[in-house]
Short mmCIF file of C-alpha atoms in Angstrom, two decimals:
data_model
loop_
_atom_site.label_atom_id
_atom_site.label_comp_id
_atom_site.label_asym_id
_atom_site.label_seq_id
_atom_site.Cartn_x
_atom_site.Cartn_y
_atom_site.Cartn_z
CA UNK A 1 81.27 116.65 144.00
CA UNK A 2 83.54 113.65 143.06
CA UNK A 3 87.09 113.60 143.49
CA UNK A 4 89.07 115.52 140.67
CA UNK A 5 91.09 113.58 138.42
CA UNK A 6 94.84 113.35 139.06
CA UNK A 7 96.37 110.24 137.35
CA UNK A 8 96.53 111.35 133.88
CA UNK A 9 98.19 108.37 132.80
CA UNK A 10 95.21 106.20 133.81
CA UNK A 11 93.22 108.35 132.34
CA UNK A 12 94.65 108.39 128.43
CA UNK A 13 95.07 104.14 129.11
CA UNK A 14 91.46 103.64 129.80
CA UNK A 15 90.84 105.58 126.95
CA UNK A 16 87.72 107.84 129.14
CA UNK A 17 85.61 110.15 127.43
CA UNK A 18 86.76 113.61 127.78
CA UNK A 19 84.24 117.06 127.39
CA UNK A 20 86.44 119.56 126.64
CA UNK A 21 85.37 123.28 128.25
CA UNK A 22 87.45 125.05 126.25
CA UNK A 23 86.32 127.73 123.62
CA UNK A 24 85.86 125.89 119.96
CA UNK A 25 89.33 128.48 118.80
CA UNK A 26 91.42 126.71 121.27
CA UNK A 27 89.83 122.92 120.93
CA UNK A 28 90.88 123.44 117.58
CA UNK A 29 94.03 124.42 118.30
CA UNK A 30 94.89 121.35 119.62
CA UNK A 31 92.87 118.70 121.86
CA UNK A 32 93.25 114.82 123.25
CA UNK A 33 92.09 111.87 121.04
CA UNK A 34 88.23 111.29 121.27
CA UNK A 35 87.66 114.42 123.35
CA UNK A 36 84.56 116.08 122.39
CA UNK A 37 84.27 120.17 122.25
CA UNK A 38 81.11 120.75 124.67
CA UNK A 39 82.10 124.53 125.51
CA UNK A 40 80.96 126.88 128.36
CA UNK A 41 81.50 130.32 126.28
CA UNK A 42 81.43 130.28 122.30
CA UNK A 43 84.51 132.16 120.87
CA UNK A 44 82.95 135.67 121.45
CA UNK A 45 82.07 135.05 124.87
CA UNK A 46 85.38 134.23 125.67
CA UNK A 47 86.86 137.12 123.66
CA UNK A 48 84.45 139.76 125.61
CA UNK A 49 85.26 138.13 129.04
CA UNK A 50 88.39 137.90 128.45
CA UNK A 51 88.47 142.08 127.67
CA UNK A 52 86.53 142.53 131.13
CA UNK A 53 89.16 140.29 133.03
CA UNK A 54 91.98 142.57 131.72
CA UNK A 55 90.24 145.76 132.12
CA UNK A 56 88.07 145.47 135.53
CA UNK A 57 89.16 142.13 136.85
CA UNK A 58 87.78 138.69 137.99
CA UNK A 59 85.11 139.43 139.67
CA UNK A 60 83.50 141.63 136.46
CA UNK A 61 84.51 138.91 134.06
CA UNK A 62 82.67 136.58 136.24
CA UNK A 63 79.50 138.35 135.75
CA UNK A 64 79.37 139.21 132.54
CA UNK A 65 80.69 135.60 132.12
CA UNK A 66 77.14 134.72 133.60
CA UNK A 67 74.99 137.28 131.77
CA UNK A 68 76.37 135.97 128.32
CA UNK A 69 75.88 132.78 129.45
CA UNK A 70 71.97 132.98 130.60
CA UNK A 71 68.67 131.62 130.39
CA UNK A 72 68.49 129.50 126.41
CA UNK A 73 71.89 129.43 126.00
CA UNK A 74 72.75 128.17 129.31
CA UNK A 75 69.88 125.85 129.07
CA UNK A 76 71.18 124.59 125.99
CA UNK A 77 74.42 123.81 127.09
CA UNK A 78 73.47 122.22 130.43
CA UNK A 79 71.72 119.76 128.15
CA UNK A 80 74.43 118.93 126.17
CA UNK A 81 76.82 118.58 128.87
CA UNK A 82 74.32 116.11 130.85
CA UNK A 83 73.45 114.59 127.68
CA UNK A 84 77.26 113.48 126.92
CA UNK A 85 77.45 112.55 130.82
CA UNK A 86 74.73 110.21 130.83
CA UNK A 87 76.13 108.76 127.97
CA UNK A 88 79.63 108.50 128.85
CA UNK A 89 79.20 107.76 132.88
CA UNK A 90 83.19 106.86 132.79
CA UNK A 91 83.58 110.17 131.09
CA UNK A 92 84.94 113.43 132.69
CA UNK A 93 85.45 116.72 132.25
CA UNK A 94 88.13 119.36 131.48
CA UNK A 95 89.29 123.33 130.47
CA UNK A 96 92.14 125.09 130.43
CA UNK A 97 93.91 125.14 133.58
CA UNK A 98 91.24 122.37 135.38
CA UNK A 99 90.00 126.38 137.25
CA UNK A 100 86.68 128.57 136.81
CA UNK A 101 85.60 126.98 133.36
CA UNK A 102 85.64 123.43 134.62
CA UNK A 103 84.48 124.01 138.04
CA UNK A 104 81.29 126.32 136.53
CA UNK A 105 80.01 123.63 134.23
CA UNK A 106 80.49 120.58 137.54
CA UNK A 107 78.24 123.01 139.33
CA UNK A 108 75.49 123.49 136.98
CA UNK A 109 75.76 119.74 135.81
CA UNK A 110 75.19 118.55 139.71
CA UNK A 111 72.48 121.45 140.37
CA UNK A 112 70.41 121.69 136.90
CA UNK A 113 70.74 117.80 136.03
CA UNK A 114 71.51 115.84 139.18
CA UNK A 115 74.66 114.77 137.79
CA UNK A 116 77.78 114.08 139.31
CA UNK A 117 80.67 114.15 137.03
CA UNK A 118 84.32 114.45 137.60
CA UNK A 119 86.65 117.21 136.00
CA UNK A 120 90.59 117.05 135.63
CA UNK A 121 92.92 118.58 138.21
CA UNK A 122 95.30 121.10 136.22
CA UNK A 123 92.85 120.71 133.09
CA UNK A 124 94.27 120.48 129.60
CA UNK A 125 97.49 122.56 130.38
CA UNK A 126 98.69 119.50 132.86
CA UNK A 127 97.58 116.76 130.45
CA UNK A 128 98.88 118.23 127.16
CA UNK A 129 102.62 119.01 129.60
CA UNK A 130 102.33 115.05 130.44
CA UNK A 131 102.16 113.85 127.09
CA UNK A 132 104.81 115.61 126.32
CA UNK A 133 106.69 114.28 129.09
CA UNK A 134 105.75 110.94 127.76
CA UNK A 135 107.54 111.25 124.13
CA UNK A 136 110.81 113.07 125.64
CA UNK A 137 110.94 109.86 128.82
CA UNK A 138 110.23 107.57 125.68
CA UNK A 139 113.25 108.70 123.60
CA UNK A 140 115.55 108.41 126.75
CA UNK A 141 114.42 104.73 128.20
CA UNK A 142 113.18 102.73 125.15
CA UNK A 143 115.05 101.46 122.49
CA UNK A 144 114.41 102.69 118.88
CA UNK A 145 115.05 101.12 115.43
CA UNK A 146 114.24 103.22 111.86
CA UNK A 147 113.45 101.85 108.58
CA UNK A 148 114.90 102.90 105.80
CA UNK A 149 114.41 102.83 102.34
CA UNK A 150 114.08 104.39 98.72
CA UNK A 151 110.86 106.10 97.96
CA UNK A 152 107.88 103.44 97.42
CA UNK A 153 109.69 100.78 99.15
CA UNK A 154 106.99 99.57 101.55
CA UNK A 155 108.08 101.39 105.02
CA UNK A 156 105.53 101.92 106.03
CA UNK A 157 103.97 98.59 105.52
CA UNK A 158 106.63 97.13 107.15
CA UNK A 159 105.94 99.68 110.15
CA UNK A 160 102.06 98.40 109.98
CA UNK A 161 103.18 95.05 110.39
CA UNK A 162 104.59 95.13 113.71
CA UNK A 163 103.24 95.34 117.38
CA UNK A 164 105.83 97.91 118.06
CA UNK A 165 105.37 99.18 114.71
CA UNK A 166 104.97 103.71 115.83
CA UNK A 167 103.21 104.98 112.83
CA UNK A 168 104.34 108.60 112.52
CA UNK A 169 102.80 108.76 108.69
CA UNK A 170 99.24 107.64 110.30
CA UNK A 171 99.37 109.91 113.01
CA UNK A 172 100.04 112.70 110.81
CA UNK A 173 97.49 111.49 107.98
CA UNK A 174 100.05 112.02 105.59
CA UNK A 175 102.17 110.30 103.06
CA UNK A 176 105.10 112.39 104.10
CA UNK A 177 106.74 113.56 100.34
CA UNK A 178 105.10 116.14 98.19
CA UNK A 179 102.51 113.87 97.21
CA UNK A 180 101.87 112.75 100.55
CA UNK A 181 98.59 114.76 101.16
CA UNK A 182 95.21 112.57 101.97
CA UNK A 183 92.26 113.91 100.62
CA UNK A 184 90.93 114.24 104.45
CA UNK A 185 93.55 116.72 105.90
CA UNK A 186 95.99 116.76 108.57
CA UNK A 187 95.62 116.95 112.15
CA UNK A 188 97.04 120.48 114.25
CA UNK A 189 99.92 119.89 115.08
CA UNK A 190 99.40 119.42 118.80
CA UNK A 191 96.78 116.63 118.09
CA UNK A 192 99.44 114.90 115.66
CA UNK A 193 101.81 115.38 118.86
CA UNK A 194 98.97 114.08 121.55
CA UNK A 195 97.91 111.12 118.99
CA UNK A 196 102.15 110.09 118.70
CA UNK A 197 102.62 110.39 123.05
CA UNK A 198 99.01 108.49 123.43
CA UNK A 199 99.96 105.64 121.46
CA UNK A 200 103.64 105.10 122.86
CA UNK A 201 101.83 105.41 126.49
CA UNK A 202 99.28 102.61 125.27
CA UNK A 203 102.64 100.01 124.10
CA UNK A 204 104.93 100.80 126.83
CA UNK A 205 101.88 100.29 129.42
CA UNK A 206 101.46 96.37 127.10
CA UNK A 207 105.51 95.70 127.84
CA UNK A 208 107.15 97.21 124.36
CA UNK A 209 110.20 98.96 124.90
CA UNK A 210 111.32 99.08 121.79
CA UNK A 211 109.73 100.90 118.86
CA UNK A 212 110.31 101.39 115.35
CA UNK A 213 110.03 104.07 113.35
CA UNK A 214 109.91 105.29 109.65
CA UNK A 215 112.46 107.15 108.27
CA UNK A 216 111.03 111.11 108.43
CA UNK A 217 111.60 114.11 107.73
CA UNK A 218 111.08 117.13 110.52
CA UNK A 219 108.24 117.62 109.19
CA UNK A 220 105.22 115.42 107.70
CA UNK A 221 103.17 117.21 105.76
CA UNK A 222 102.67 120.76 108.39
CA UNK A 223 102.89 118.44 111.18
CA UNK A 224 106.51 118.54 113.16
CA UNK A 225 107.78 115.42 114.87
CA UNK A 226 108.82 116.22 118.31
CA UNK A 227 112.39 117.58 118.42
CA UNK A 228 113.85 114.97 121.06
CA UNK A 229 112.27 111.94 119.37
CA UNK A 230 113.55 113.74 115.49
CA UNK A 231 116.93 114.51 117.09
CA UNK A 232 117.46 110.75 118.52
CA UNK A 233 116.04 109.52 114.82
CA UNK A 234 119.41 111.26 113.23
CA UNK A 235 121.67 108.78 115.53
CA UNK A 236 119.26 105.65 116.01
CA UNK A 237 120.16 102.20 114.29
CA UNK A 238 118.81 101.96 110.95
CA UNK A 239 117.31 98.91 108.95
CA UNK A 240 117.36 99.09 104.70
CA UNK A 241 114.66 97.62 103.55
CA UNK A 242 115.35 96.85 99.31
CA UNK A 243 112.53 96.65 97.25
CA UNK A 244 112.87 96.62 93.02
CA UNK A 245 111.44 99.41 90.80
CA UNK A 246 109.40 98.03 89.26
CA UNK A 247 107.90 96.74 92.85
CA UNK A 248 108.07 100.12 94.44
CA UNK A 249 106.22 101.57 90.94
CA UNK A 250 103.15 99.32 91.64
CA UNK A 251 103.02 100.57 95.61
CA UNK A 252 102.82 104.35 94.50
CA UNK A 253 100.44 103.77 92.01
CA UNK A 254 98.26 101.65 94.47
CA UNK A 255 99.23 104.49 97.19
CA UNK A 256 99.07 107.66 95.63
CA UNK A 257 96.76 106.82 92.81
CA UNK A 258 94.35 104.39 92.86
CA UNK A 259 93.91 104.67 96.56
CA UNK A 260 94.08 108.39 97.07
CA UNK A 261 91.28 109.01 93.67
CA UNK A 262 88.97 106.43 95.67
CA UNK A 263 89.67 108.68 98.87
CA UNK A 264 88.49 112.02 97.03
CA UNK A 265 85.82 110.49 95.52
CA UNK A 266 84.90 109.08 98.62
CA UNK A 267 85.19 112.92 100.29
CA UNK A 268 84.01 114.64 97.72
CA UNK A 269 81.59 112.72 95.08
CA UNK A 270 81.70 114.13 91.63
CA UNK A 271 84.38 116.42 92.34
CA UNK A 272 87.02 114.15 93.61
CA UNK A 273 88.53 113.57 90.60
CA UNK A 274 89.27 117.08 89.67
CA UNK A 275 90.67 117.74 93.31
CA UNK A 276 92.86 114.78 92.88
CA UNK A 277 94.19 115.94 89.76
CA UNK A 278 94.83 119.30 91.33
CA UNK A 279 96.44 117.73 93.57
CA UNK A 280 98.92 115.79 91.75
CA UNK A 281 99.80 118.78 89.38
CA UNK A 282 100.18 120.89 92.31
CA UNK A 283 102.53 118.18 94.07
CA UNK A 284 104.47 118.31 90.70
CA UNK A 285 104.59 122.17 90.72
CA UNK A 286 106.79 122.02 93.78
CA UNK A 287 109.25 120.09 92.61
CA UNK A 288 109.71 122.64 89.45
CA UNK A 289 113.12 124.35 90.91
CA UNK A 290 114.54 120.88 91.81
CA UNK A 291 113.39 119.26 88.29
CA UNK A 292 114.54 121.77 86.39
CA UNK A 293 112.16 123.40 83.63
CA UNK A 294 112.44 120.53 80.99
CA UNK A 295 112.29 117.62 82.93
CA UNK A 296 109.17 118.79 85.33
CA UNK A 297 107.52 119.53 81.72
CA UNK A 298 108.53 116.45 80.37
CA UNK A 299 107.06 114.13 83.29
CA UNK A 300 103.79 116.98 83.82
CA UNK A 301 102.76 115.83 80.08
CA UNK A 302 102.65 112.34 81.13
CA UNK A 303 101.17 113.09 84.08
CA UNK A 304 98.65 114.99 82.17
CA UNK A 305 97.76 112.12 79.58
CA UNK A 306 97.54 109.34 82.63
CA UNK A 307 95.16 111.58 84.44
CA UNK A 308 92.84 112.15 81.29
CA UNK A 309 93.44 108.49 80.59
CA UNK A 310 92.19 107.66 83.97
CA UNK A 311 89.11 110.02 83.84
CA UNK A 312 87.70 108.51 80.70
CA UNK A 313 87.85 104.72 81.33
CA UNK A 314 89.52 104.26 84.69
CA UNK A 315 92.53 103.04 83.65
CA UNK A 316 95.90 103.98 85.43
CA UNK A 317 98.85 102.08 83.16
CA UNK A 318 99.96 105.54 81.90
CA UNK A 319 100.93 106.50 85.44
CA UNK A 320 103.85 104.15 85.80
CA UNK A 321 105.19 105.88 83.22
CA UNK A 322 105.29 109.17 85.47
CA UNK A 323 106.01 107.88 88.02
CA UNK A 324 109.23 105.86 86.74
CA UNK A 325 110.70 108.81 85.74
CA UNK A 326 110.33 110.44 88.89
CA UNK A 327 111.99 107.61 90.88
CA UNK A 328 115.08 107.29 88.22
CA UNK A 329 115.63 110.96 87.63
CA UNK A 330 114.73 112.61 90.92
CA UNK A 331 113.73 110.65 94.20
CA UNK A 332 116.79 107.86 93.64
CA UNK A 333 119.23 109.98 93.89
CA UNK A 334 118.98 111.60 96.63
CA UNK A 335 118.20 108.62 98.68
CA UNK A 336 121.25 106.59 97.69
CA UNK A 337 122.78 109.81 99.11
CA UNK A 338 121.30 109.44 102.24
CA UNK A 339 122.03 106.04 102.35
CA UNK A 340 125.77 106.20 101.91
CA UNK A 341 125.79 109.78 104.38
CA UNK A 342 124.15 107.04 107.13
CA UNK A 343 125.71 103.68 106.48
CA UNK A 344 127.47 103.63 109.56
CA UNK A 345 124.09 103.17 111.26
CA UNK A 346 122.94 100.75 108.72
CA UNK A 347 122.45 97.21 110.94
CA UNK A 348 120.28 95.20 108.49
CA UNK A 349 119.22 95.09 104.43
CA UNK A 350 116.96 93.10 103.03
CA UNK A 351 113.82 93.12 101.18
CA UNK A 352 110.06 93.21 103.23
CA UNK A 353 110.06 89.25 104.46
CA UNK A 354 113.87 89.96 105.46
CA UNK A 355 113.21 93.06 107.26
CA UNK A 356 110.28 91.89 109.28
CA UNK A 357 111.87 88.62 110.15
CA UNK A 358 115.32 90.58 111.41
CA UNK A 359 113.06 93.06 113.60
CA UNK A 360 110.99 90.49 115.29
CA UNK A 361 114.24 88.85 116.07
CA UNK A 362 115.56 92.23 117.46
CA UNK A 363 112.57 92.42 119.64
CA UNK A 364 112.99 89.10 121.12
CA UNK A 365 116.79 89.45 121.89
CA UNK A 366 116.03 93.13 123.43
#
């Protein structure tokens, strides 16, 4: 058998395939980017063995592991397994703990298929506690920079723009404010977490030491930013970047209209556009209580009309009109707030060409 797998770090930088061992309930759970769910026991399986092992012990949940697993079915996933090997030959292999699972499926691979393939030592347990390691050593030895900014801005363009540019929105494939949903879902949690660690490993293994950062919330979307890396966000140096209504109108309505209609459409053919009015209205809805009755009427009739308008010939003018409103009235406010409640941290202001120009400069003098 080759030699297990112990540098985890070299492993997530050469970006190797990965066949994940686990049962499909806990590669959803959470799982490594590009890791592909080729398991040894389908959720049942697991479930029953898993009943033996507490009941009778190893050695029972062993064999019944092997009588579930039998003749077709093992068959079936032999092929699978060798199939992925032979076309990943740099791949490896992996399950929980890098124990039975793991160590089962190298067997059968070497004695059914004549294949050779390596597994990870400690399995996904070690590798997940490593990236996590990663983030928290991150937060402590690099240097960090936010951006800043009222809503529609450009942050995260600005973020986009940079080779030490971390973006937390992409990660999380989400726009990060009520409307912020994409019309192809979020990540779990853990993968959001695994995709943030894998990327900082990837620029701190090219020389960056510094990263910056969008301004965010705990949470984007259902996906939580790691507490030591949102903790040191509440004291890290903060850049402003200005941008005029009007301006930050047209990048919403490129953003969370135009952009995010083509996405549904794209997802979901003729019945994108009703999902993506649902899911406007319902983005609306939650911001009843803080809008107050009249006002989240007011702007939900001209949401209403622009969506209608845009159904029937395309056209999206009436949604700056929405949109306006909600900047003025609601989203303003409370960002001028935070502004002044963290202008002691504020280092730099300027509009997009400003901004980028100060933090390449701040690169090159760190």
């Amino acid at each position: 058998m080759p030699e297990d797998i112990v540098s985890y770090r070299e492993l997530f930088l050469a970006g190797r395939p990965m066949m994940d061992m686990r049962a499909p309930v806990e590669f959803a759970n959470g799982a490594f980017p590009g890791a592909v769910n080729l398991p040894l026991m389908t959720d049942s399986e697991r479930e029953q063995v898993g009943l033996r092992y507490k009941q009778q012990g190893q050695e029972a949940a062993i064999v019944l592991g092997h009588q579930l697993v039998s003749g077709q079915a093992k068959a079936a996933r032999i092929q699978a397994w060798a199939d992925f090997a032979r076309a990943n030959p740099d791949g490896c292999l992996y399950c929980f703990r890098g124990g039975l699972r793991s160590r089962i499926a190298q067997q059968w691979l070497k004695e059914e298929a004549g294949i050779d393939y390596p597994r990870v030592a400690g399995g996904y347990k070690a590798m997940r506690g490593f990236l996590i390691d990663t983030v928290e050593q991150a937060v402590v030895e690099c240097d960090f920079v936010v951006v800043g900014g009222m809503t529609g801005a450009g942050k995260t363009d600005v973020v986009l723009q940079l080779r030490n540019g971390v973006d937390l929105e992409g990660h999380a494939n989400h726009r990060g404010s009520s409307f912020g949903k994409r019309a192809t879902g979020q990540p779990s949690g853990i993968d959001f977490e695994n995709r943030l660690a894998v990327d900082m490993l990837n620029k701190r293994a090219q020389g960056i030491e510094q990263f910056v950062l969008e301004d965010e919330s705990r949470l984007i979307g259902r996906c939580a930013l790691p507490l030591p890396l949102y903790q040191g966000m509440q004291a890290f140096p903060l850049v402003w970047l200005e941008e005029e209504l009007n301006g930050r109108i047209e990048r919403i309505l490129r953003d969370y209209v135009i952009a995010l209609a083509a996405e549904y459409a794209a997802m979901h053919g003729a019945a994108g556009q009703a999902l993506f009015e649902e899911h406007l209205q319902q983005a609306l809805s939650r911001l009843l209580k803080r809008l107050g009755g009249e006002r989240h009427q007011r702007i939900s009739a001209i949401l209403t009309a622009a969506l209608a308008e845009q159904a029937r010939s395309g056209e999206v003018a009436l949604h700056r009109d929405w949109i306006g409103i909600l900047l003025r009235e609601y989203y303003d406010p409370i960002y001028r707030y935070q502004r002044d409640s963290k202008s002691e941290r504020i280092e730099f202001a300027g509009d997009q060409t400003a901004v980028l120009a100060y933090l390449g400069a701040r690169v090159r003098r760190g």
